[in-house]
Short mmCIF file of C-alpha atoms in Angstrom, two decimals:
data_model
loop_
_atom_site.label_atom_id
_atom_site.label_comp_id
_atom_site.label_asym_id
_atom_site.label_seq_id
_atom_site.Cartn_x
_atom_site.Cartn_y
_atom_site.Cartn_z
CA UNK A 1 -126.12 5.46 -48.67
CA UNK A 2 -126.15 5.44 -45.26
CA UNK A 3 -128.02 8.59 -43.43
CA UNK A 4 -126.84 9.20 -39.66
CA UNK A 5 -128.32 12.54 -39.47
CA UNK A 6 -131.23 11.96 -36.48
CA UNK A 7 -132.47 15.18 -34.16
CA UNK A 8 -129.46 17.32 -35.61
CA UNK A 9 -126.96 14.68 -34.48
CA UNK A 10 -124.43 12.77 -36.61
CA UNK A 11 -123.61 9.83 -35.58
CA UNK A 12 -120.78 7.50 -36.70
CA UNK A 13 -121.97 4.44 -37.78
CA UNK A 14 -120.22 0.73 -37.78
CA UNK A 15 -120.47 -2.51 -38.37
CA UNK A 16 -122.91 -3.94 -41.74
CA UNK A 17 -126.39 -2.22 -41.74
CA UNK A 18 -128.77 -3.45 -44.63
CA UNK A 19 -128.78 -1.61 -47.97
CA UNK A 20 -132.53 -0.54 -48.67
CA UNK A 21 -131.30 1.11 -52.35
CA UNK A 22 -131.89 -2.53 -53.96
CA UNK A 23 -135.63 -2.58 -52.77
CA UNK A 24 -136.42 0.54 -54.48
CA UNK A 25 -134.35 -1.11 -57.82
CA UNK A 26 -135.88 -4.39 -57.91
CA UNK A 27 -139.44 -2.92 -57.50
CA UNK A 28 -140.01 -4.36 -54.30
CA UNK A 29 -140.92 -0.75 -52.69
CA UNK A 30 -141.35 2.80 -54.29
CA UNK A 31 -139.50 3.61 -50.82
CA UNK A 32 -138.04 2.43 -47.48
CA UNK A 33 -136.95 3.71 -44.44
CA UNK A 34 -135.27 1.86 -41.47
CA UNK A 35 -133.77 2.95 -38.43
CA UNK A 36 -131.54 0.72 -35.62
CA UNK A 37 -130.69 1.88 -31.87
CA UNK A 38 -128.20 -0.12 -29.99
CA UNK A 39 -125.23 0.96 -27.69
CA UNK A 40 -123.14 1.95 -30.72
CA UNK A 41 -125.57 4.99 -31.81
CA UNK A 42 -128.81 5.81 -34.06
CA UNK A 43 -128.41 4.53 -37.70
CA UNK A 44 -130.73 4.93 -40.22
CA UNK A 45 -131.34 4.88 -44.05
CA UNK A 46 -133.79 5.75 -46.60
CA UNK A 47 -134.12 4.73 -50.41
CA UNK A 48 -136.90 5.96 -53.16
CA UNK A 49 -139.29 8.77 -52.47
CA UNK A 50 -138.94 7.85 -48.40
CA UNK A 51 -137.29 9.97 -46.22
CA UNK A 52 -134.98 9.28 -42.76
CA UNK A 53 -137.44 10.72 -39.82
CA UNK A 54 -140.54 10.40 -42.27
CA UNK A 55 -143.93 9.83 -41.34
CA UNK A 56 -145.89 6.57 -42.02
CA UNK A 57 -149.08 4.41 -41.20
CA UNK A 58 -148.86 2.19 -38.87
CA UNK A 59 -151.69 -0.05 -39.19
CA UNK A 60 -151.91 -2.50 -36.79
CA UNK A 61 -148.96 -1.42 -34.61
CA UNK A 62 -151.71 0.60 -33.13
CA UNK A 63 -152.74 -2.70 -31.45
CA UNK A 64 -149.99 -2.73 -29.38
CA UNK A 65 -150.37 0.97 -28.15
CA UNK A 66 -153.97 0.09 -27.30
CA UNK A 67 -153.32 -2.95 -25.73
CA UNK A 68 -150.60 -1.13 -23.40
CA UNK A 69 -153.27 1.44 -22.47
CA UNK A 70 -155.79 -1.86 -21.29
CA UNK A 71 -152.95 -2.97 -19.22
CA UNK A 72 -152.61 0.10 -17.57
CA UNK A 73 -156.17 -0.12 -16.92
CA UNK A 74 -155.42 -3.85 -15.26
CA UNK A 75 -152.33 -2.41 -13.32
CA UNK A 76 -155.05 0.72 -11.79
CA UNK A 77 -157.60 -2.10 -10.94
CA UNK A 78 -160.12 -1.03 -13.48
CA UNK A 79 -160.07 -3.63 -15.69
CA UNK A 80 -159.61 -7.65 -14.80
CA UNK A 81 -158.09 -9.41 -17.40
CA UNK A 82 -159.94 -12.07 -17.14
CA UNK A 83 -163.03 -10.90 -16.85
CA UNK A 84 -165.74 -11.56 -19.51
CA UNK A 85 -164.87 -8.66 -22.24
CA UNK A 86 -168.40 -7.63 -22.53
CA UNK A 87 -168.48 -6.71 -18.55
CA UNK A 88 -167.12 -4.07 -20.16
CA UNK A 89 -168.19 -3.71 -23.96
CA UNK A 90 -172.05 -4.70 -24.44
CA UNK A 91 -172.95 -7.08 -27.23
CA UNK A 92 -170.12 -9.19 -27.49
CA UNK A 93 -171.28 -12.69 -28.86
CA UNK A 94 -170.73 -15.94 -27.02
CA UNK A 95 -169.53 -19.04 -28.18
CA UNK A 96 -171.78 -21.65 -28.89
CA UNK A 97 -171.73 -23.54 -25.42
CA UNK A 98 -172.26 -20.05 -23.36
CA UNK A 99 -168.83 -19.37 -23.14
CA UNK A 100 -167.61 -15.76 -22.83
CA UNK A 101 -164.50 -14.08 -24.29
CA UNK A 102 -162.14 -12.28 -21.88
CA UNK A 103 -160.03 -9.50 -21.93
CA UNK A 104 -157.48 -11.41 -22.37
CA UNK A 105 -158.88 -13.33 -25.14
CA UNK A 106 -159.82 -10.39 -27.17
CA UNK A 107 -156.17 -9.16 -26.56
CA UNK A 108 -154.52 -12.13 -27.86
CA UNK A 109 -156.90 -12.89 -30.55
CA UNK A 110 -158.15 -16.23 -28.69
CA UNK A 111 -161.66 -14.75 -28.80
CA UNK A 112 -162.62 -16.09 -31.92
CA UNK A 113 -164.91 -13.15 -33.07
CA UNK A 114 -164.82 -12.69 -36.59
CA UNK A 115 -162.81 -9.78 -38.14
CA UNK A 116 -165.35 -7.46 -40.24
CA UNK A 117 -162.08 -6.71 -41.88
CA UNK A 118 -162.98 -9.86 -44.46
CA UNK A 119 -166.30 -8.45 -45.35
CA UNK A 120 -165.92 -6.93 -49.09
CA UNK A 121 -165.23 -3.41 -48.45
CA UNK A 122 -164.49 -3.33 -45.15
CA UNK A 123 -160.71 -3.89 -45.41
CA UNK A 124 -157.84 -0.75 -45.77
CA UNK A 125 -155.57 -3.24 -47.28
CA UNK A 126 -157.28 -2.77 -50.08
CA UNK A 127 -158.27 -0.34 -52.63
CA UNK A 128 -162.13 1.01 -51.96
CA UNK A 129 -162.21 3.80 -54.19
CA UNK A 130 -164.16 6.82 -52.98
CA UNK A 131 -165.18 4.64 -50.30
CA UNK A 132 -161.47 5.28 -48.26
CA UNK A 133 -162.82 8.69 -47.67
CA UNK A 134 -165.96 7.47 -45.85
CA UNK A 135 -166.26 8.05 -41.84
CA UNK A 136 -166.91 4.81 -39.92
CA UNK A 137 -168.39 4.24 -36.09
CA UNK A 138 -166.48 1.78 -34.10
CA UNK A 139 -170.28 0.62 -33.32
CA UNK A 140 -170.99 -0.10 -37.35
CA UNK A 141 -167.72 -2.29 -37.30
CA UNK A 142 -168.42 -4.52 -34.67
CA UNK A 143 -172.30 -4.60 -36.09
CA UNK A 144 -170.70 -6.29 -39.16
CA UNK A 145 -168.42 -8.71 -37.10
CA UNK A 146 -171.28 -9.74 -35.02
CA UNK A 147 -173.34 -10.36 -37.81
CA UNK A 148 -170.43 -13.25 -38.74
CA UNK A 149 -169.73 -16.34 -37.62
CA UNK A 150 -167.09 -16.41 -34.96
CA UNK A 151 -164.38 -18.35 -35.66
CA UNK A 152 -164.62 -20.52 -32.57
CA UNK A 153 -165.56 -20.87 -29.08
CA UNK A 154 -163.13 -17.99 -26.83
CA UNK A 155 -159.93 -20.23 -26.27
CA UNK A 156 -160.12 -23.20 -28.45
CA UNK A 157 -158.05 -21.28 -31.05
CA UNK A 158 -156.21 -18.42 -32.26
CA UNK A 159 -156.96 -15.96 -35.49
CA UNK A 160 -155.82 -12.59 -36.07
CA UNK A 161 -159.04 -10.77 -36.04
CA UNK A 162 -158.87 -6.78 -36.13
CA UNK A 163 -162.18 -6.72 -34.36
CA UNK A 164 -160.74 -7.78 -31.18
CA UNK A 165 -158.96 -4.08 -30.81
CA UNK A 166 -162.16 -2.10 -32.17
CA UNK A 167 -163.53 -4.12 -28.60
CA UNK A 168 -160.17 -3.17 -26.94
CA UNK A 169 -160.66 0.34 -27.75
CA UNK A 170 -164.47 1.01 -26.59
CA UNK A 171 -163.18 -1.01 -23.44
CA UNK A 172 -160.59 1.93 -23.32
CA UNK A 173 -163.46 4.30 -23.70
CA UNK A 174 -166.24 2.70 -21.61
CA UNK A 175 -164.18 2.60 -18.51
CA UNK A 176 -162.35 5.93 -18.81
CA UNK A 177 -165.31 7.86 -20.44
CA UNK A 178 -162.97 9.46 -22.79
CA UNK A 179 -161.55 9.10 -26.41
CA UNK A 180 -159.27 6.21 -26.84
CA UNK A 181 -156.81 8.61 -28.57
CA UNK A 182 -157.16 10.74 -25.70
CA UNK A 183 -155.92 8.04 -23.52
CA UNK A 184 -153.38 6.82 -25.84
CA UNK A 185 -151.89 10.57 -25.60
CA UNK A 186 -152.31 11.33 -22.38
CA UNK A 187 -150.62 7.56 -21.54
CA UNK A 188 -148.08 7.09 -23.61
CA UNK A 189 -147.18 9.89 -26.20
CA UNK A 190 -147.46 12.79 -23.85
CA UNK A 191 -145.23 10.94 -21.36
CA UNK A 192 -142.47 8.98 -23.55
CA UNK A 193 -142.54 12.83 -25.94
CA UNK A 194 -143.68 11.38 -29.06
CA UNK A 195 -144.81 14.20 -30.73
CA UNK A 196 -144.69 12.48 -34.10
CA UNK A 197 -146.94 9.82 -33.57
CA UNK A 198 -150.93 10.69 -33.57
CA UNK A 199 -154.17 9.31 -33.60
CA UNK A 200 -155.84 11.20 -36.73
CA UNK A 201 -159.35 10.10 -36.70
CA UNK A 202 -160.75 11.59 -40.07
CA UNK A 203 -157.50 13.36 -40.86
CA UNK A 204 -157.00 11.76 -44.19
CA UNK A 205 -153.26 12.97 -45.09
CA UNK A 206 -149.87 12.72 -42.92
CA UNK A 207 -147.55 15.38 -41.50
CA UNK A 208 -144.76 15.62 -43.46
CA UNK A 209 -142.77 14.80 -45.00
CA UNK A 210 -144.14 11.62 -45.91
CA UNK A 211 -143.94 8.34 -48.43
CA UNK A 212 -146.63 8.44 -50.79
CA UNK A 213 -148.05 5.25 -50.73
CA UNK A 214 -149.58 3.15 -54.06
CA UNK A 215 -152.22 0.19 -54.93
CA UNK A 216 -152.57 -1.23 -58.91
CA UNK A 217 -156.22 -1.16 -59.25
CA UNK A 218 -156.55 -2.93 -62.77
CA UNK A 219 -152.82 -2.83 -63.39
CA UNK A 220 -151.88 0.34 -62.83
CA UNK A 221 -150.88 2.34 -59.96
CA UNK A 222 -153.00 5.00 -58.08
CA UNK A 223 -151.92 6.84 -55.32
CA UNK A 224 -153.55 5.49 -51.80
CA UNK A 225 -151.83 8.03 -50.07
CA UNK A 226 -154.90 9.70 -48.38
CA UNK A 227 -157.54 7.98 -46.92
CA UNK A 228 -160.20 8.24 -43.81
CA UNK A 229 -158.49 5.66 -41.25
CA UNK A 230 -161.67 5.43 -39.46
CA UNK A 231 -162.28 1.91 -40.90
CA UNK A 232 -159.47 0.68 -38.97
CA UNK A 233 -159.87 2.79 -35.37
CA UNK A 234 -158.42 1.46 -32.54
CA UNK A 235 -156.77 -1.87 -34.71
CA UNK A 236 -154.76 0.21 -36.81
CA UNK A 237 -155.09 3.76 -37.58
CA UNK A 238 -151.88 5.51 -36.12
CA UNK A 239 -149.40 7.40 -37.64
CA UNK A 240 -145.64 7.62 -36.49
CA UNK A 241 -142.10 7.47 -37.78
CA UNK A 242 -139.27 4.91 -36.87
CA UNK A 243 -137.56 7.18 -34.11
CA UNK A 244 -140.95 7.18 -32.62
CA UNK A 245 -141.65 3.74 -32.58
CA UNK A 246 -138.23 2.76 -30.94
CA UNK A 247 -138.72 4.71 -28.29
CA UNK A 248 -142.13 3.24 -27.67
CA UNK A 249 -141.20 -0.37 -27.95
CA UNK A 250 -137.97 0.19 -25.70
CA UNK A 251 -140.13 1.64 -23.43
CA UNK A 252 -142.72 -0.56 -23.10
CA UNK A 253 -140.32 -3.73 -23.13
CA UNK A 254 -137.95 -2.09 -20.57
CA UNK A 255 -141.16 -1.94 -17.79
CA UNK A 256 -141.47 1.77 -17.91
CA UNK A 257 -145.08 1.88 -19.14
CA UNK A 258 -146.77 -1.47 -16.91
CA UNK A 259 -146.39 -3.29 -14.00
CA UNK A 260 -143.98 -6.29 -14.65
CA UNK A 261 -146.64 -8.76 -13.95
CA UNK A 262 -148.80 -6.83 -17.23
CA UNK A 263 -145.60 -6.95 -19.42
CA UNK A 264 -145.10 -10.46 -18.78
CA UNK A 265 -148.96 -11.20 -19.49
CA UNK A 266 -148.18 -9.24 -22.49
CA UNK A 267 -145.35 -11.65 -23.12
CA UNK A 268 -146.85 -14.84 -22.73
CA UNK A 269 -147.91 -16.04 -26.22
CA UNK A 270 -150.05 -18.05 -28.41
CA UNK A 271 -146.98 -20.02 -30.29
CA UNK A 272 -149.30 -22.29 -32.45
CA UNK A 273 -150.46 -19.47 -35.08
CA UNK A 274 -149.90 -20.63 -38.11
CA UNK A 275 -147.82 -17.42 -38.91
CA UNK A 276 -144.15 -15.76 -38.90
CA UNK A 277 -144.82 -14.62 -35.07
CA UNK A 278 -146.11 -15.82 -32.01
CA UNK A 279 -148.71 -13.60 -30.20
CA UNK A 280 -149.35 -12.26 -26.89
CA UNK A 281 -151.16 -9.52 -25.90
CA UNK A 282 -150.76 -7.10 -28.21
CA UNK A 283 -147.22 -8.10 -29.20
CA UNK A 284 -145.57 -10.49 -31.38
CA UNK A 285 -142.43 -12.67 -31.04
CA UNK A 286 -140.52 -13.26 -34.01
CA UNK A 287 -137.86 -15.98 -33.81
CA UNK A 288 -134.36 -15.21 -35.98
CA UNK A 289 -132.57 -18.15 -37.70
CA UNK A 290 -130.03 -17.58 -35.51
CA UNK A 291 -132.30 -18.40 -32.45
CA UNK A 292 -132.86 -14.95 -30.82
CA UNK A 293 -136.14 -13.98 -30.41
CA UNK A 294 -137.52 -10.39 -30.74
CA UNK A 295 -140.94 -7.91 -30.11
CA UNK A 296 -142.69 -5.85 -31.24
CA UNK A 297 -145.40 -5.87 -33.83
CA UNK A 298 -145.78 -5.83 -38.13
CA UNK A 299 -148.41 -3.29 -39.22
CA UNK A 300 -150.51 -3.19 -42.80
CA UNK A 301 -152.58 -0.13 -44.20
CA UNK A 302 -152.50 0.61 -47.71
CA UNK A 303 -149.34 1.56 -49.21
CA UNK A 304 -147.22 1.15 -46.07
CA UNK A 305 -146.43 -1.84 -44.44
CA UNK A 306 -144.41 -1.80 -41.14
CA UNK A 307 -142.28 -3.69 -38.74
CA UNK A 308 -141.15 -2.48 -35.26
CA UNK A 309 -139.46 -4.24 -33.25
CA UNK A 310 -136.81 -4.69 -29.95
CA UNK A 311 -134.55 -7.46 -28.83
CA UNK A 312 -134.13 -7.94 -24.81
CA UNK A 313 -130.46 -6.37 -24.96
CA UNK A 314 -132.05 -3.30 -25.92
CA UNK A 315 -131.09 -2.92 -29.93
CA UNK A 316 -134.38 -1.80 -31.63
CA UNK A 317 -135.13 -1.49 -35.11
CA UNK A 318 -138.41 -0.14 -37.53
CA UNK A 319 -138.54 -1.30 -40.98
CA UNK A 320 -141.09 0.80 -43.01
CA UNK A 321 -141.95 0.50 -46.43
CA UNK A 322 -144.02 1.44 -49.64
CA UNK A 323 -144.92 -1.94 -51.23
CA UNK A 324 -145.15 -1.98 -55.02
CA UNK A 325 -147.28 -5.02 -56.92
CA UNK A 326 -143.57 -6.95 -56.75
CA UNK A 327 -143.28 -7.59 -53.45
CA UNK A 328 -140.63 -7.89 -51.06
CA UNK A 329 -140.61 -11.58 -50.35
CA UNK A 330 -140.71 -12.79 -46.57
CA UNK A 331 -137.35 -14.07 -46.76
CA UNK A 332 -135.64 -9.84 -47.60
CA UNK A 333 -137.30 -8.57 -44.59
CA UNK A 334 -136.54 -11.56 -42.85
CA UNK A 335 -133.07 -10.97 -43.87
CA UNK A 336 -133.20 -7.38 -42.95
CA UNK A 337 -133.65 -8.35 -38.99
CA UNK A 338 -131.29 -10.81 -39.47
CA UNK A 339 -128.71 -8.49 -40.06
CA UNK A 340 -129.17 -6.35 -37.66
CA UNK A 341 -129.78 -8.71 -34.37
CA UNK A 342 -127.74 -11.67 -35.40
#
């Protein structure tokens, strides 16, 4: 059943809007929320243990809030985008003939440094036991990634590499000489009056209400709810709800939070990634079947994986979700944005 209540206001709701109820019933999810703005209203719907306004993790849709804070940075003249990244951040590797990654590189993951994510242990995608509760140093992160092989020389490739936004985010630090969360709130939440999106640090639990997310550890499922998101700082640790992250994206993509020359840097992308999205900085493009395009960005932490996302006429829409061992395939949350912007 659809739920239209948002903010105290009821709002009548037409046309189709997907059903999440058969997630929950097929084992896809233990819950789902997802909410749509366009010019006909706020819709939204919730199925299992989720909850319409509920709080989630983010994961990696943090990138794109950090990346929008560098690019404010750019627009004030503090940052060059093409200058070598570790002008900024010391001990950044370079590639093998001398060559040094840029900003730019590390924000569009053309940098090549190697993601300390795929180090055993080192990844919140998966279950680490007491280990989730652990506090991590952005410095002991990129110690590990450094320690790698990169990937490739900076630009003669592309791969997703989380490391590239713990870089991002001492950038954020080195040249403002203050938290990255603090500049993330001061920048964007504070501003926009997102007061249900944070940065929690060591906080290991969410405000509620809240999703409880799960992992099957030996085939059975524990409860990954709480956790230390410290392991994934500044490349994925936020926390926010689907009202939240609509506003954010339609912000952003409307010009209100860059210059338009840094949103349509942001926009240019890598289209040759091997994946579901083409990448820019920060943001992905995901081309519909039907041949419209969309941004935003997917995000992955433990129990909750999410998908934010806005089309240029404005429509926005955040899929969250509780994953169980069953899986949504690609092609139901495909199907979902489908729906709803073709």
């Amino acid at each position: 059943m659809i739920n239209t209540a948002i903010a105290g206001v009821v709002l009548a709701v037409t046309g189709a809007f997907p059903a999440l109820d058969g997630w929950v019933e097929q084992d896809w999810a233990s819950g789902a929320l997802l909410t749509v703005e366009d010019s006909a209203g706020v819709r939204a719907d919730a199925a299992g243990e989720a909850a319409v306004g509920g709080h989630f993790r983010i994961g990696s849709v943090t990138k794109t809030f950090v990346a929008t804070v560098v690019m404010q940075l750019v627009d004030e003249g503090r940052v060059g985008l093409d200058d070598p990244v570790d002008r900024y951040v010391t001990g950044v590797p370079n590639g093998r003939n001398g060559d040094r990654a840029t900003v730019r590189q590390v924000l569009n993951h053309t940098s090549g440094l190697y993601d300390y994510a795929h180090e055993a242990g080192y990844s919140t995608n998966r279950w680490r036991g007491a280990d989730r509760f652990r506090t991590y140093r952005p410095q002991e992160l990129l110690d590990v990634a450094f320690a790698g092989t990169p990937y490739f020389d900076p630009g003669q490739g592309w791969h997703y590499s989380n490391t590239n936004y713990v870089v991002a985010g001492m950038l954020v630090e080195r040249v403002t000489g203050r938290p990255y969360g603090d500049e993330v709130r001061s920048r964007i939440l504070r501003p926009l009056g997102l007061t249900r999106t944070s940065v929690p640090g060591r906080w290991p639990a969410l405000p509620h209400p809240h999703a409880r997310g799960y992992a099957e550890v030996d085939g059975r499922l524990v409860d990954a709810t709480l956790m230390n998101p410290t392991l994934d700082w500044a490349a994925g640790e936020m926390i926010s709800t689907a009202e939240d992250l609509n506003r954010f994206f339609d912000a952003l993509l409307s010009g209100r939070l860059t210059s338009a020359a840094s949103l349509d840097a942001m926009r240019r992308t890598v289209d040759d990634t091997g994946t579901i999205f083409a990448y820019g900085l920060g943001l992905q493009r995901f081309d519909l079947p039907c041949g419209r395009s969309v941004w935003g960005h997917g995000g992955e932490l433990i129990g909750y994986l999410t998908y934010a996302t806005r089309a240029d006429d404005g429509t926005r829409a955040t899929l969250s979700y509780n994953p169980l061992p069953a899986e949504a395939p690609a092609t139901a949350v495909m199907g979902v944005f489908t729906s709803i912007y073709c």
